[in-house]
Coordinates of C-alpha atoms and ligand atoms in Angstrom, one line a residue:
Chain G
X952 CA 0.0 -0.1 0.0
X953 CA 1.2 3.5 -0.9
X954 CA 1.2 6.1 1.9
X955 CA 1.4 9.8 1.0
X956 CA 2.6 12.2 3.8
X957 CA 2.9 16.0 3.6
X958 CA 5.3 18.3 5.4
X959 CA 5.4 22.0 5.8
X960 CA 8.4 24.1 6.4
X961 CA 7.7 26.3 9.4
X962 CA 9.6 28.3 12.1
X963 CA 11.2 26.0 14.7
X964 CA 8.7 25.6 17.6
X965 CA 11.3 27.0 20.2
X966 CA 11.5 30.3 18.5
X967 CA 9.3 33.2 19.7
X968 CA 8.2 35.2 16.8
X969 CA 8.4 39.0 16.4
X970 CA 6.2 41.2 14.5
X971 CA 7.7 43.5 11.9
X972 CA 7.8 47.1 13.0
X973 CA 5.7 48.1 10.0
X974 CA 3.0 45.7 11.1
X975 CA 2.9 44.1 7.7
X976 CA 3.8 40.5 8.8
X977 CA 5.8 38.5 11.2
X978 CA 9.7 38.8 10.8
X979 CA 11.1 35.5 9.6
X980 CA 14.6 36.9 8.7
X981 CA 17.3 34.6 9.9
X982 CA 14.8 32.5 12.0
X983 CA 15.5 28.8 12.4
X984 CA 13.2 26.7 10.2
X985 CA 12.1 23.1 10.6
X986 CA 9.6 20.5 9.7
X987 CA 6.2 21.3 11.3
X988 CA 6.1 19.1 14.5
X989 CA 2.7 17.5 13.6
X990 CA 4.1 16.7 10.1
X991 CA 7.1 15.0 11.7
X992 CA 4.6 12.8 13.6
X993 CA 2.8 12.0 10.3
X994 CA 6.2 11.0 8.7
X995 CA 7.0 8.8 11.7
X996 CA 3.6 7.0 11.5
X997 CA 4.1 6.3 7.8
X998 CA 7.6 5.0 8.5
X999 CA 6.2 2.7 11.3
X1000 CA 3.5 1.4 8.8
X1001 CA 6.4 0.6 6.4
X1002 CA 8.4 -1.2 9.2
X1003 CA 5.3 -3.3 10.0
X1004 CA 5.2 -4.3 6.3
X1005 CA 1.8 -2.5 5.8
X1006 CA 3.1 0.4 3.7
X1007 CA 5.2 -0.4 0.7
X1008 CA 6.2 3.0 -0.4
X1009 CA 6.1 6.4 1.3
X1010 CA 5.8 9.5 -0.9
X1011 CA 6.4 12.9 0.9
X1012 CA 5.0 16.1 -0.5
X1013 CA 5.5 19.7 0.4
X1014 CA 4.0 22.9 -1.0
X1015 CA 6.3 25.9 -0.7
X1016 CA 9.4 27.6 -1.9
X1017 CA 12.6 25.8 -3.1
X1018 CA 13.9 26.0 0.5
X1019 CA 11.2 23.4 1.5
X1020 CA 13.6 20.9 -0.2
X1021 CA 15.4 20.9 3.1
X1022 CA 12.4 19.6 5.0
X1023 CA 11.6 17.0 2.3
X1024 CA 15.3 15.8 2.7
X1025 CA 14.7 15.4 6.5
X1026 CA 11.5 13.4 5.8
X1027 CA 13.5 11.3 3.4
X1028 CA 16.2 10.9 6.1
X1029 CA 13.5 9.7 8.4
X1030 CA 12.4 7.0 6.0
X1031 CA 10.3 8.3 3.2
X1032 CA 11.2 6.8 -0.2
X1033 CA 10.7 9.7 -2.6
X1034 CA 9.7 13.4 -2.5
X1035 CA 7.7 15.8 -4.5
X1036 CA 8.0 19.6 -4.0
X1037 CA 5.1 21.5 -5.5
X1038 CA 7.0 24.9 -5.9
X1039 CA 4.6 27.7 -5.2
X1040 CA 5.1 30.6 -3.0
X1041 CA 2.0 32.7 -4.0
X1042 CA -1.5 32.2 -2.5
X1043 CA -0.5 29.3 -0.3
X1044 CA -3.5 29.5 1.9
X1045 CA -5.0 26.2 3.0
X1046 CA -7.6 25.8 0.3
X1047 CA -5.0 26.3 -2.4
X1048 CA -2.5 24.0 -0.8
X1049 CA -5.3 21.4 -0.6
X1050 CA -6.2 22.0 -4.3
X1051 CA -2.5 21.3 -5.2
X1052 CA -2.4 18.2 -3.0
X1053 CA -5.6 16.9 -4.5
X1054 CA -3.8 16.8 -7.9
X1055 CA -0.9 15.0 -6.4
X1056 CA -3.2 12.5 -4.8
X1057 CA -5.1 12.0 -8.1
X1058 CA -1.7 11.2 -9.8
X1059 CA -0.2 9.1 -7.0
X1060 CA -3.3 7.2 -5.9
X1061 CA -2.2 6.5 -2.4
X1062 CA -4.3 4.3 -0.2
X1063 CA -3.6 6.5 3.0
X1064 CA -2.7 10.2 3.3
X1065 CA -1.2 11.2 6.7
X1066 CA -0.9 14.9 7.5
X1067 CA -0.3 17.1 10.5
X1068 CA -3.4 18.4 12.2
X1069 CA -2.2 22.0 12.1
X1070 CA 0.9 23.9 11.2
X1071 CA 2.4 25.9 14.0
X1072 CA 2.8 29.0 12.1
X1073 CA -0.7 29.8 10.7
X1074 CA -2.5 27.6 13.3
X1075 CA -5.2 27.0 10.8
X1076 CA -5.9 23.3 11.3
X1077 CA -7.7 23.0 7.9
X1078 CA -5.7 21.5 5.0
X1079 CA -6.4 17.8 5.8
X1080 CA -10.1 18.3 6.1
X1081 CA -10.2 20.4 2.8
X1082 CA -8.2 17.7 1.0
X1083 CA -10.5 15.0 2.2
X1084 CA -13.5 17.1 0.8
X1085 CA -11.8 17.7 -2.5
X1086 CA -10.9 13.9 -2.9
X1087 CA -14.2 12.8 -1.5
X1088 CA -12.4 10.8 1.0
X1089 CA -13.3 10.0 4.7
X1090 CA -11.3 11.8 7.2
X1091 CA -10.1 11.1 10.8
X1092 CA -8.5 14.2 12.3
X1093 CA -6.5 14.6 15.5
X1094 CA -5.4 10.9 15.6
X1095 CA -3.8 9.4 18.6
X1096 CA -3.9 5.9 17.4
X1097 CA -3.9 4.5 13.8
X1098 CA -4.2 0.8 12.8
X1099 CA -4.6 -0.4 9.2
X1100 CA -6.2 -3.7 8.4
X1101 CA -7.5 -5.1 5.2
X1102 CA -9.1 -2.2 3.4
X1103 CA -9.7 0.0 6.2
X1104 CA -8.1 2.1 8.9
X1105 CA -9.2 2.4 12.5
X1106 CA -8.4 5.7 14.1
X1107 CA -8.7 7.0 17.6
X1108 CA -9.2 10.7 17.8
X1109 CA -8.5 13.2 20.5
X1110 CA -11.7 15.2 20.9
X1111 CA -12.7 17.8 23.4
X1112 CA -14.7 15.4 25.6
X1113 CA -12.1 12.5 25.4
X1114 CA -11.5 9.9 22.6
X1115 CA -13.5 8.8 19.7
X1116 CA -12.8 5.8 17.5
X1117 CA -13.8 5.8 13.8
X1118 CA -13.3 3.2 11.1
X1119 CA -12.7 4.5 7.6
X1120 CA -12.5 2.7 4.3
X1121 CA -9.4 3.2 2.4
X1122 CA -8.3 5.4 0.6
X1123 CA -8.7 7.8 3.6
X1124 CA -7.1 11.0 5.2
X1125 CA -5.7 11.0 8.7
X1126 CA -4.4 14.0 10.6
X1127 CA -2.1 13.5 13.5
X1128 CA -2.3 14.8 17.1
X1129 CA 0.7 14.9 19.6
X1130 CA 0.0 11.5 21.2
X1131 CA 0.2 9.5 18.0
X1132 CA 3.9 8.7 18.2
X1133 CA 7.3 10.2 19.3
X1134 CA 9.2 10.8 16.2
X1135 CA 12.8 9.4 15.8
X1136 CA 15.8 11.4 15.0
X1137 CA 17.4 11.0 11.6
X1138 CA 20.8 9.0 11.8
X1139 CA 23.8 10.3 10.0
X1140 CA 23.9 7.4 7.5
X1141 CA 20.3 8.0 6.8
X1142 CA 20.9 11.7 6.2
X1143 CA 23.5 10.9 3.7
X1144 CA 21.3 8.2 2.0
X1145 CA 18.5 10.7 1.8
X1146 CA 20.7 13.0 -0.5
X1147 CA 20.4 10.3 -3.1
X1148 CA 16.6 9.6 -2.9
X1149 CA 14.5 11.0 -5.7
X1150 CA 13.1 14.5 -5.2
X1151 CA 10.9 15.9 -8.1
X1152 CA 9.8 19.4 -8.5
X1153 CA 6.5 20.4 -10.0
X1154 CA 4.7 23.7 -10.4
X1155 CA 1.0 24.5 -10.0
X1156 CA 0.9 25.0 -13.8
X1157 CA 2.4 21.4 -14.3
X1158 CA -0.5 20.2 -12.1
X1159 CA -3.0 22.2 -14.1
X1160 CA -4.1 24.2 -11.0
X1161 CA -4.8 27.9 -11.2
X1162 CA -4.7 29.5 -7.8
X1163 CA -6.6 32.5 -6.8
X1164 CA -6.5 34.5 -3.5
X1165 CA -9.4 33.9 -1.1
X1166 CA -8.1 36.0 1.7
X1167 CA -6.0 38.9 2.1
X1168 CA -3.6 39.7 5.0
X1169 CA -4.2 43.3 6.0
X1170 CA -1.7 43.5 8.8
X1171 CA -0.1 41.7 11.8
X1172 CA 0.0 43.2 15.3
X1173 CA 1.7 42.0 18.4
X1174 CA -0.8 40.8 21.1
X1175 CA -1.3 42.8 24.3
X1176 CA 1.7 42.0 26.5
X1177 CA 1.2 40.8 30.1
X1178 CA 3.8 41.9 32.5
X1179 CA 5.0 40.0 35.5
X1180 CA 3.1 40.9 38.7
X1181 CA 4.3 40.4 42.2
X1182 CA 5.9 37.4 44.0
X1183 CA 4.0 36.4 47.2
X1184 CA 5.9 35.0 50.1
X1185 CA 3.3 32.5 51.5
X1186 CA 0.2 30.7 50.7
X1187 CA -1.6 32.9 53.2
X1188 CA -0.5 36.0 51.4
X1189 CA -1.7 34.4 48.1
X1190 CA -5.1 33.6 49.4
X1191 CA -5.4 37.1 50.8
X1192 CA -4.5 38.8 47.5
X1193 CA -6.9 36.6 45.5
X1194 CA -9.6 37.4 47.9
X1195 CA -9.1 41.1 48.7
X1196 CA -7.0 42.6 45.9
X1197 CA -7.9 40.5 42.7
X1198 CA -11.3 39.5 44.1
X1199 CA -11.4 36.4 42.1
X1200 CA -12.3 33.9 44.8
Chain P
X209 CA -27.3 38.6 4.2
X210 CA -27.9 36.0 6.8
X211 CA -25.8 33.9 9.2
X212 CA -25.9 30.2 9.9
X213 CA -24.4 29.1 13.2
X214 CA -23.7 25.4 13.8
X215 CA -24.8 24.2 17.2
X216 CA -22.3 22.4 19.4
X217 CA -24.2 19.7 21.3
X218 CA -24.2 16.1 22.2
X219 CA -27.8 15.2 21.2
X220 CA -29.0 16.2 24.6
X221 CA -27.5 19.4 25.6
X222 CA -26.6 22.6 23.8
X223 CA -23.0 23.3 24.7
X224 CA -22.0 26.8 26.1
X225 CA -19.5 27.2 23.1
X226 CA -22.6 27.8 20.9
X227 CA -23.6 30.9 23.1
X228 CA -20.2 32.5 22.5
X229 CA -20.4 31.7 18.9
X230 CA -23.8 33.4 18.5
X231 CA -22.5 36.4 20.4
X232 CA -19.5 36.6 17.9
X233 CA -22.0 36.2 15.0
X234 CA -24.3 38.9 16.3
X235 CA -21.5 41.5 15.8
X236 CA -22.1 41.1 12.0
X237 CA -25.7 42.6 12.5
X238 CA -27.3 40.0 10.3
X239 CA -30.3 37.7 11.0
X240 CA -28.9 34.5 12.7
X241 CA -30.2 30.9 12.3
X242 CA -28.9 28.0 14.3
X243 CA -28.5 24.6 12.7
X244 CA -28.7 21.5 14.9
X245 CA -27.5 18.5 13.3
X246 CA -27.9 15.2 15.3
X247 CA -30.1 12.3 16.2
X248 CA -33.0 12.5 18.7
X249 CA -31.9 16.1 19.3
X250 CA -35.2 17.7 19.7
X251 CA -34.2 18.9 23.3
X252 CA -31.1 20.7 21.9
X253 CA -33.3 22.4 19.3
X254 CA -35.5 23.7 22.1
X255 CA -32.5 25.1 24.1
X256 CA -31.2 26.7 20.8
X257 CA -34.6 28.4 20.3
X258 CA -34.0 30.2 23.7
X259 CA -30.7 31.8 22.5
X260 CA -31.0 35.5 22.3
X261 CA -30.7 37.1 19.0
X262 CA -31.6 33.9 17.0
X263 CA -34.5 33.9 14.5
X264 CA -34.8 30.4 13.4
X265 CA -33.5 27.0 14.5
X266 CA -33.1 24.4 11.8
X267 CA -33.1 20.9 13.0
X268 CA -31.7 18.1 10.9
X269 CA -32.6 15.0 13.1
X270 CA -31.7 11.8 11.6
X271 CA -29.8 8.5 12.6
X272 CA -27.2 9.4 9.9
X273 CA -26.2 12.5 12.0
X274 CA -25.9 10.7 15.5
X275 CA -22.0 11.1 15.7
X276 CA -21.8 14.2 13.6
X277 CA -19.5 12.5 11.1
X278 CA -17.9 15.2 9.0
X279 CA -18.5 13.3 5.8
X280 CA -22.2 13.7 6.4
X281 CA -22.5 17.0 8.2
X282 CA -20.3 18.9 5.8
X283 CA -22.4 17.9 2.9
X284 CA -25.6 19.0 4.7
X285 CA -24.1 22.4 5.8
X286 CA -22.7 23.0 2.3
X287 CA -26.1 22.4 0.8
X288 CA -27.9 24.6 3.2
X289 CA -25.3 27.3 2.8
X290 CA -26.8 28.4 -0.5
X291 CA -29.3 30.5 1.6
X292 CA -26.6 32.1 3.9
X293 CA -23.6 34.4 3.5
X294 CA -22.0 33.1 6.7
X295 CA -21.3 29.8 8.2
X296 CA -20.0 30.0 11.7
X297 CA -19.1 27.3 14.3
X298 CA -17.2 27.2 17.5
X299 CA -13.5 26.4 17.3
X300 CA -14.1 23.1 19.1
X301 CA -12.8 19.7 17.9
X302 CA -16.1 19.2 16.1
X303 CA -16.1 22.7 14.5
X304 CA -12.5 22.3 13.5
X305 CA -13.2 18.8 12.1
X306 CA -16.2 19.9 10.1
X307 CA -15.9 23.5 8.8
X308 CA -12.8 23.3 6.6
X309 CA -14.5 20.3 4.9
X310 CA -17.6 22.7 4.4
X311 CA -15.3 25.5 3.0
X312 CA -13.6 23.2 0.5
X313 CA -17.0 21.9 -0.8
X314 CA -18.0 25.6 -1.1
X315 CA -14.8 26.5 -2.8
X316 CA -14.1 29.2 -0.2
X317 CA -11.4 29.9 2.4
X318 CA -12.1 29.2 6.2
X319 CA -11.1 31.8 8.6
X320 CA -10.1 29.8 11.8
X321 CA -10.4 30.8 15.3
X322 CA -11.4 34.5 15.1
X323 CA -11.0 36.7 18.2
X324 CA -12.6 39.8 16.8
X325 CA -14.9 40.9 14.1
X326 CA -13.7 44.2 12.4
X327 CA -16.2 44.4 9.7
X328 CA -18.5 42.3 7.4
X329 CA -15.4 40.8 5.8
X330 CA -12.5 41.5 8.2
X331 CA -11.5 39.5 11.1
X332 CA -8.7 39.1 13.7
X333 CA -7.1 35.8 14.4
X334 CA -4.1 34.6 16.4
X335 CA -1.2 33.1 14.6
X336 CA 2.2 31.6 15.8
X337 CA 0.8 30.3 19.0
X338 CA -0.8 33.7 19.8
X339 CA 2.4 35.6 19.5
X340 CA 1.0 37.7 16.7
X341 CA -2.6 38.7 15.7
X342 CA -3.4 38.8 12.0
X343 CA -6.1 41.0 10.4
X344 CA -7.6 39.0 7.6
X345 CA -10.0 40.1 4.9
X346 CA -12.1 37.4 3.2
X347 CA -12.4 37.9 -0.6
X348 CA -15.0 35.1 -0.9
X349 CA -18.7 35.9 -1.2
X350 CA -19.5 33.3 1.4
X351 CA -17.6 33.3 4.7
X352 CA -16.9 30.1 6.6
X353 CA -15.5 31.0 10.1
X354 CA -14.7 29.2 13.4
X355 CA -14.7 31.3 16.6
X356 CA -12.3 31.2 19.4
X357 CA -15.0 31.0 22.1
X358 CA -12.9 32.3 24.9
X359 CA -12.6 35.6 23.2
X360 CA -16.4 36.3 23.2
X361 CA -19.0 36.4 26.0
X362 CA -21.9 34.1 25.9
X363 CA -25.1 35.2 24.3
X364 CA -28.3 35.4 26.6
X365 CA -31.0 32.8 26.7
X366 CA -34.2 34.9 26.7
X367 CA -35.0 34.4 22.9
X368 CA -37.9 32.5 21.3
X369 CA -36.8 31.4 17.8
X370 CA -39.1 29.3 15.6
X371 CA -37.9 25.7 15.1
X372 CA -38.1 24.3 11.6
X373 CA -37.3 20.7 10.7
X374 CA -34.8 20.1 7.9
X375 CA -35.3 16.7 6.1
X376 CA -32.1 16.6 4.2
X377 CA -30.2 13.4 4.8
X378 CA -26.6 12.8 3.8
X379 CA -25.2 9.4 4.8
X380 CA -22.0 7.7 3.6
X381 CA -20.5 4.3 3.6
X382 CA -16.9 5.2 3.9
X383 CA -16.6 6.2 7.5
X384 CA -18.2 4.6 10.6
X385 CA -18.4 5.4 14.3
X386 CA -16.8 2.6 16.4
X387 CA -16.7 3.9 20.0
X388 CA -16.3 6.7 22.3
X389 CA -14.6 7.2 25.7
X390 CA -15.8 10.4 27.2
X391 CA -14.5 11.8 30.3
X392 CA -17.0 12.1 33.1
X393 CA -16.5 14.8 35.7
X394 CA -18.6 16.6 38.2
X395 CA -16.4 19.7 37.7
X396 CA -17.1 22.4 35.2
X397 CA -15.9 22.1 31.7
X398 CA -12.5 23.6 31.0
X399 CA -13.7 26.0 28.3
X400 CA -16.6 27.2 30.5
X401 CA -15.0 27.3 33.9
X402 CA -14.4 30.7 35.6
X403 CA -11.6 29.2 37.8
X404 CA -9.0 26.6 36.4
X405 CA -6.2 25.0 38.2
X406 CA -3.7 23.2 36.0
X407 CA -0.8 20.8 36.8
X408 CA 2.3 20.1 34.8
X409 CA 5.2 17.7 34.8
X410 CA 6.1 19.0 38.3
X411 CA 3.0 17.0 39.6
X412 CA 5.2 14.0 39.2
X413 CA 2.4 11.4 38.6
X414 CA -1.3 11.0 37.9
X415 CA -2.1 10.2 41.7
X416 CA -0.7 13.6 42.8
X417 CA -3.4 15.3 40.7
X418 CA -5.8 14.6 43.6
X419 CA -3.9 17.4 45.4
X420 CA -5.1 19.7 42.6
X421 CA -8.6 18.3 42.5
X422 CA -9.1 19.0 46.3
X423 CA -8.2 22.6 45.7
X424 CA -10.4 22.6 42.6
X425 CA -13.4 21.3 44.7
X426 CA -13.1 24.2 47.1
X427 CA -13.0 26.7 44.3
X428 CA -15.6 25.2 42.0
X429 CA -12.7 25.0 39.4
X430 CA -11.9 22.8 36.4
X431 CA -8.7 20.9 36.4
X432 CA -6.3 21.3 33.4
X433 CA -2.9 20.2 32.4
X434 CA 0.2 20.9 30.3
X435 CA 1.1 18.8 27.3
X436 CA 4.0 17.2 29.4
X437 CA 1.5 15.9 32.0
X438 CA -0.7 14.5 29.3
X439 CA 2.2 12.9 27.4
X440 CA 3.5 11.4 30.5
X441 CA 0.1 9.8 31.0
X442 CA -0.7 11.5 34.3
X443 CA -4.1 12.7 32.9
X444 CA -6.2 12.3 29.7
X445 CA -5.8 14.4 26.5
X446 CA -9.0 16.4 27.0
X447 CA -7.3 18.2 30.0
X448 CA -4.5 19.7 27.8
X449 CA -4.4 23.5 27.8
X450 CA -2.3 25.2 25.0
X451 CA -1.7 26.1 21.4
X452 CA -2.8 22.7 20.2
X453 CA -5.1 21.8 23.2
X454 CA -7.9 23.9 24.7
X455 CA -7.8 27.6 24.7
X456 CA -9.1 29.0 28.0
X457 CA -9.6 32.5 29.5
X458 CA -11.1 32.1 33.0
X459 CA -11.2 34.8 35.6
X460 CA -8.5 32.9 37.6
X461 CA -5.8 30.5 36.1
X462 CA -3.5 28.7 38.6
X463 CA -0.6 27.0 37.0
X464 CA 1.2 24.5 39.3
X465 CA 4.4 22.8 38.3
X466 CA 4.2 24.2 34.8
X467 CA 7.1 26.0 33.3
X468 CA 5.2 28.2 30.9
X469 CA 6.4 27.2 27.4
X470 CA 5.1 29.4 24.6
X471 CA 2.8 26.6 23.6
X472 CA 1.2 26.4 27.0
X473 CA 0.9 30.2 27.4
X474 CA -0.8 30.3 24.1
X475 CA -3.8 28.5 25.6
X476 CA -4.1 30.5 28.9
X477 CA -2.4 33.9 28.6
X478 CA -5.7 35.7 28.1
X479 CA -7.0 34.6 31.6
X480 CA -8.0 37.6 33.8
X481 CA -5.7 36.7 36.7
X482 CA -2.8 34.3 36.6
X483 CA -1.2 32.5 39.5
X484 CA 2.0 30.5 39.1
X485 CA 3.3 28.0 41.6
X486 CA 6.7 26.7 40.8
X487 CA 9.9 26.0 42.6
X488 CA 12.2 27.4 39.9
X489 CA 12.0 31.2 40.2
X490 CA 13.4 31.5 36.6
X491 CA 10.4 29.6 35.2
X492 CA 8.9 31.5 32.2
X493 CA 5.4 31.3 33.6
X494 CA 6.4 34.0 36.2
X495 CA 6.8 36.4 33.4
X496 CA 3.0 36.4 32.8
X497 CA 1.8 35.7 36.3
X498 CA 0.0 38.4 38.4
X499 CA 1.0 36.4 41.4
X500 CA 3.9 34.1 41.7
X501 CA 4.7 31.8 44.5
X502 CA 8.2 30.2 44.4
X503 CA 7.7 27.1 46.4
X504 CA 7.5 23.3 46.4
X505 CA 4.0 22.5 45.2
X506 CA 3.7 19.5 47.5
X507 CA 3.8 21.8 50.4
X508 CA 1.7 24.6 48.8
X509 CA -1.3 22.5 47.6
X510 CA -2.4 21.0 51.0
X511 CA -1.9 24.4 52.7
X512 CA -4.0 26.1 49.9
X513 CA -6.7 23.6 50.3
X514 CA -6.9 24.2 54.1
X515 CA -6.9 28.0 53.8
X516 CA -9.8 28.0 51.2
Ligands
FAD310 C1 3.8 21.2 18.3 C2 3.9 21.3 19.9 C3 2.6 21.6 20.4 C4 2.5 21.8 21.7 N1 1.4 22.1 22.2 C5 1.3 22.2 23.7 C6 0.1 22.6 24.3 O1 -1.0 22.6 23.7 N2 0.0 22.7 25.6 C7 1.1 22.6 26.5 O2 1.1 22.7 27.7 N3 2.4 22.4 25.8 C8 2.4 22.1 24.5 N4 3.6 21.9 23.9 C9 4.8 21.5 24.8 C10 5.6 22.6 25.5 O3 6.6 23.0 24.4 C11 6.2 22.3 26.7 O4 7.0 21.1 26.5 C12 5.2 21.8 27.8 O5 4.2 22.8 28.0 C13 5.9 21.7 29.2 O6 5.1 21.2 30.1 P1 5.3 21.5 31.7 O7 5.5 22.9 31.9 O8 4.5 20.8 32.6 O9 6.8 20.7 31.9 P2 8.2 21.4 32.2 O10 8.6 22.3 31.1 O11 9.1 20.1 32.4 O12 8.1 22.1 33.5 C14 7.8 21.5 34.8 C15 8.0 22.6 35.8 O13 7.6 22.1 37.1 C16 8.4 22.7 38.0 N5 8.4 21.8 39.2 C17 8.9 20.5 39.3 N6 8.7 20.0 40.5 C18 8.1 20.9 41.3 C19 7.8 21.0 42.6 N7 7.8 20.0 43.4 N8 7.1 22.1 43.0 C20 7.0 23.3 42.2 N9 7.3 23.2 40.8 C21 7.9 22.1 40.4 C22 9.8 22.9 37.4 O14 10.4 23.9 38.0 C23 9.3 23.2 36.0 O15 9.2 24.6 35.8 C24 3.8 21.7 22.5 C25 4.9 21.4 21.9 C26 5.0 21.2 20.5 C27 6.4 21.0 19.9

């Protein structure tokens, strides 16, 4: 069975972002970039399916600028077999990314698509669900457990009230939550090997997709800043402040 | 111009998140309808009809909608959307699961997790774990939106909307509900609580969370957790507060044994009053806490319980 995973190049999760002084966007100059953590979990899950003999081939796809090759190489080093970069930097909002991915899915015909539930830059949590709609595939978002058997996948999902388990017929789309697995680190030999694995680049034109803008970013502002308050010396002082100063208890 | 708000419910009760969502929708000054999709959900429809500012409640009551599978509900919502300019839902796991699917079926963008309405087509939403606020204009004729419920007050419940049944049924053979394991608790829900006490890795293990629960019971508080506490198996996933868990903004948030990583702060920094209890005085949580207590939580929690 072929598994398709997607990765997004995003700011490293340890970096605290700054807004540009002109308020036009966030400042990404010289910021450390990485594979979106949820996409890393997606790659890991695909690799585990391959190690179990369930997946036969893992294709990793990214939509982004040519720099995203770096993140595709990381995915290859983690165990993906080949990579596709859909080179596009304009109009990369979720719906458009989903449209490009839908074309790749049409060409590759994977049995299972595994994606991150959200990217930690835009925090949208949309692309997987949109791709599922465009491909008319069933979806299981926020997965904490995935098991594939015969022609179906059983997925346990993290929902607000607890856990929900669904069974989907393949082909299907799964998006990952934090508890699905703990991604491995790429070993040095695997990083070397990844350099020779195939990485194809296509454009939206090649895929026959014309993208139009559905939203416009008017500006970006820093959020209201909280400042540190006071340190209290004892539990009694804390209770007193909460009762008489903050009046919240 | 009209607004369709998707009700958040469990076939028995309308969830408070719907009230915050209706309040966000009301800022657009357009007639509001609520859509209840479920099975045996008439009680929910009645509760929805009492939400202030709502004209009509549409009820799609069918066995196919019992578990609100996105494959079915998205098709229904997309079909009904022809009569509306806005489709709005709470940014809960149900809303997040369903609405992007609706947006793609309608060939429009979805605007996630709005915290403010600027105008009929312009909204503010947090990005980068809430470290920036983006102002976004929708260029689509139909707008599909999820609402960060903690950013809006709840609408009132003195309305009397008409209830209209909707007979459209969308079923599918590709996805099937298997089972559910829902947390049962006497305490308030995290996203609706006015006081929350959360524990982190510093709690050491799951049993120690009983120390927090005792304090929570005195305060009528909900109990939350950091990702580290959930990952370590101390407590279940539905208790995670943060960028990728629940977003809360109670009157009082007490963080116990939590360092205050950006991802945790993203879920709680809009709380009115923040208290941090941590033995490391350098912990980043103190930078946003109104009241900080540098101490061992195992000494603090029993004392706090006895003083309340
Ligand atoms: C993609 C991604 C998403 C994430 N999403 C979330 C999220 O939604 N929510 C979230 O919380 N995190 C999230 N994280 C994780 C986040 O980065 C931190 O790792 C996590 O919040 C740390 O949890 P913690 O503060 O409990 O643990 P730690 O950082 O280990 O802190 C434990 C604290 O307990 C204190 N302590 C220990 N013992 C005691 C004692 N006896 N008395 C008093 N204090 C004590 C220590 O001083 C320390 O400050 C995410 C990370 C990633 C990469």
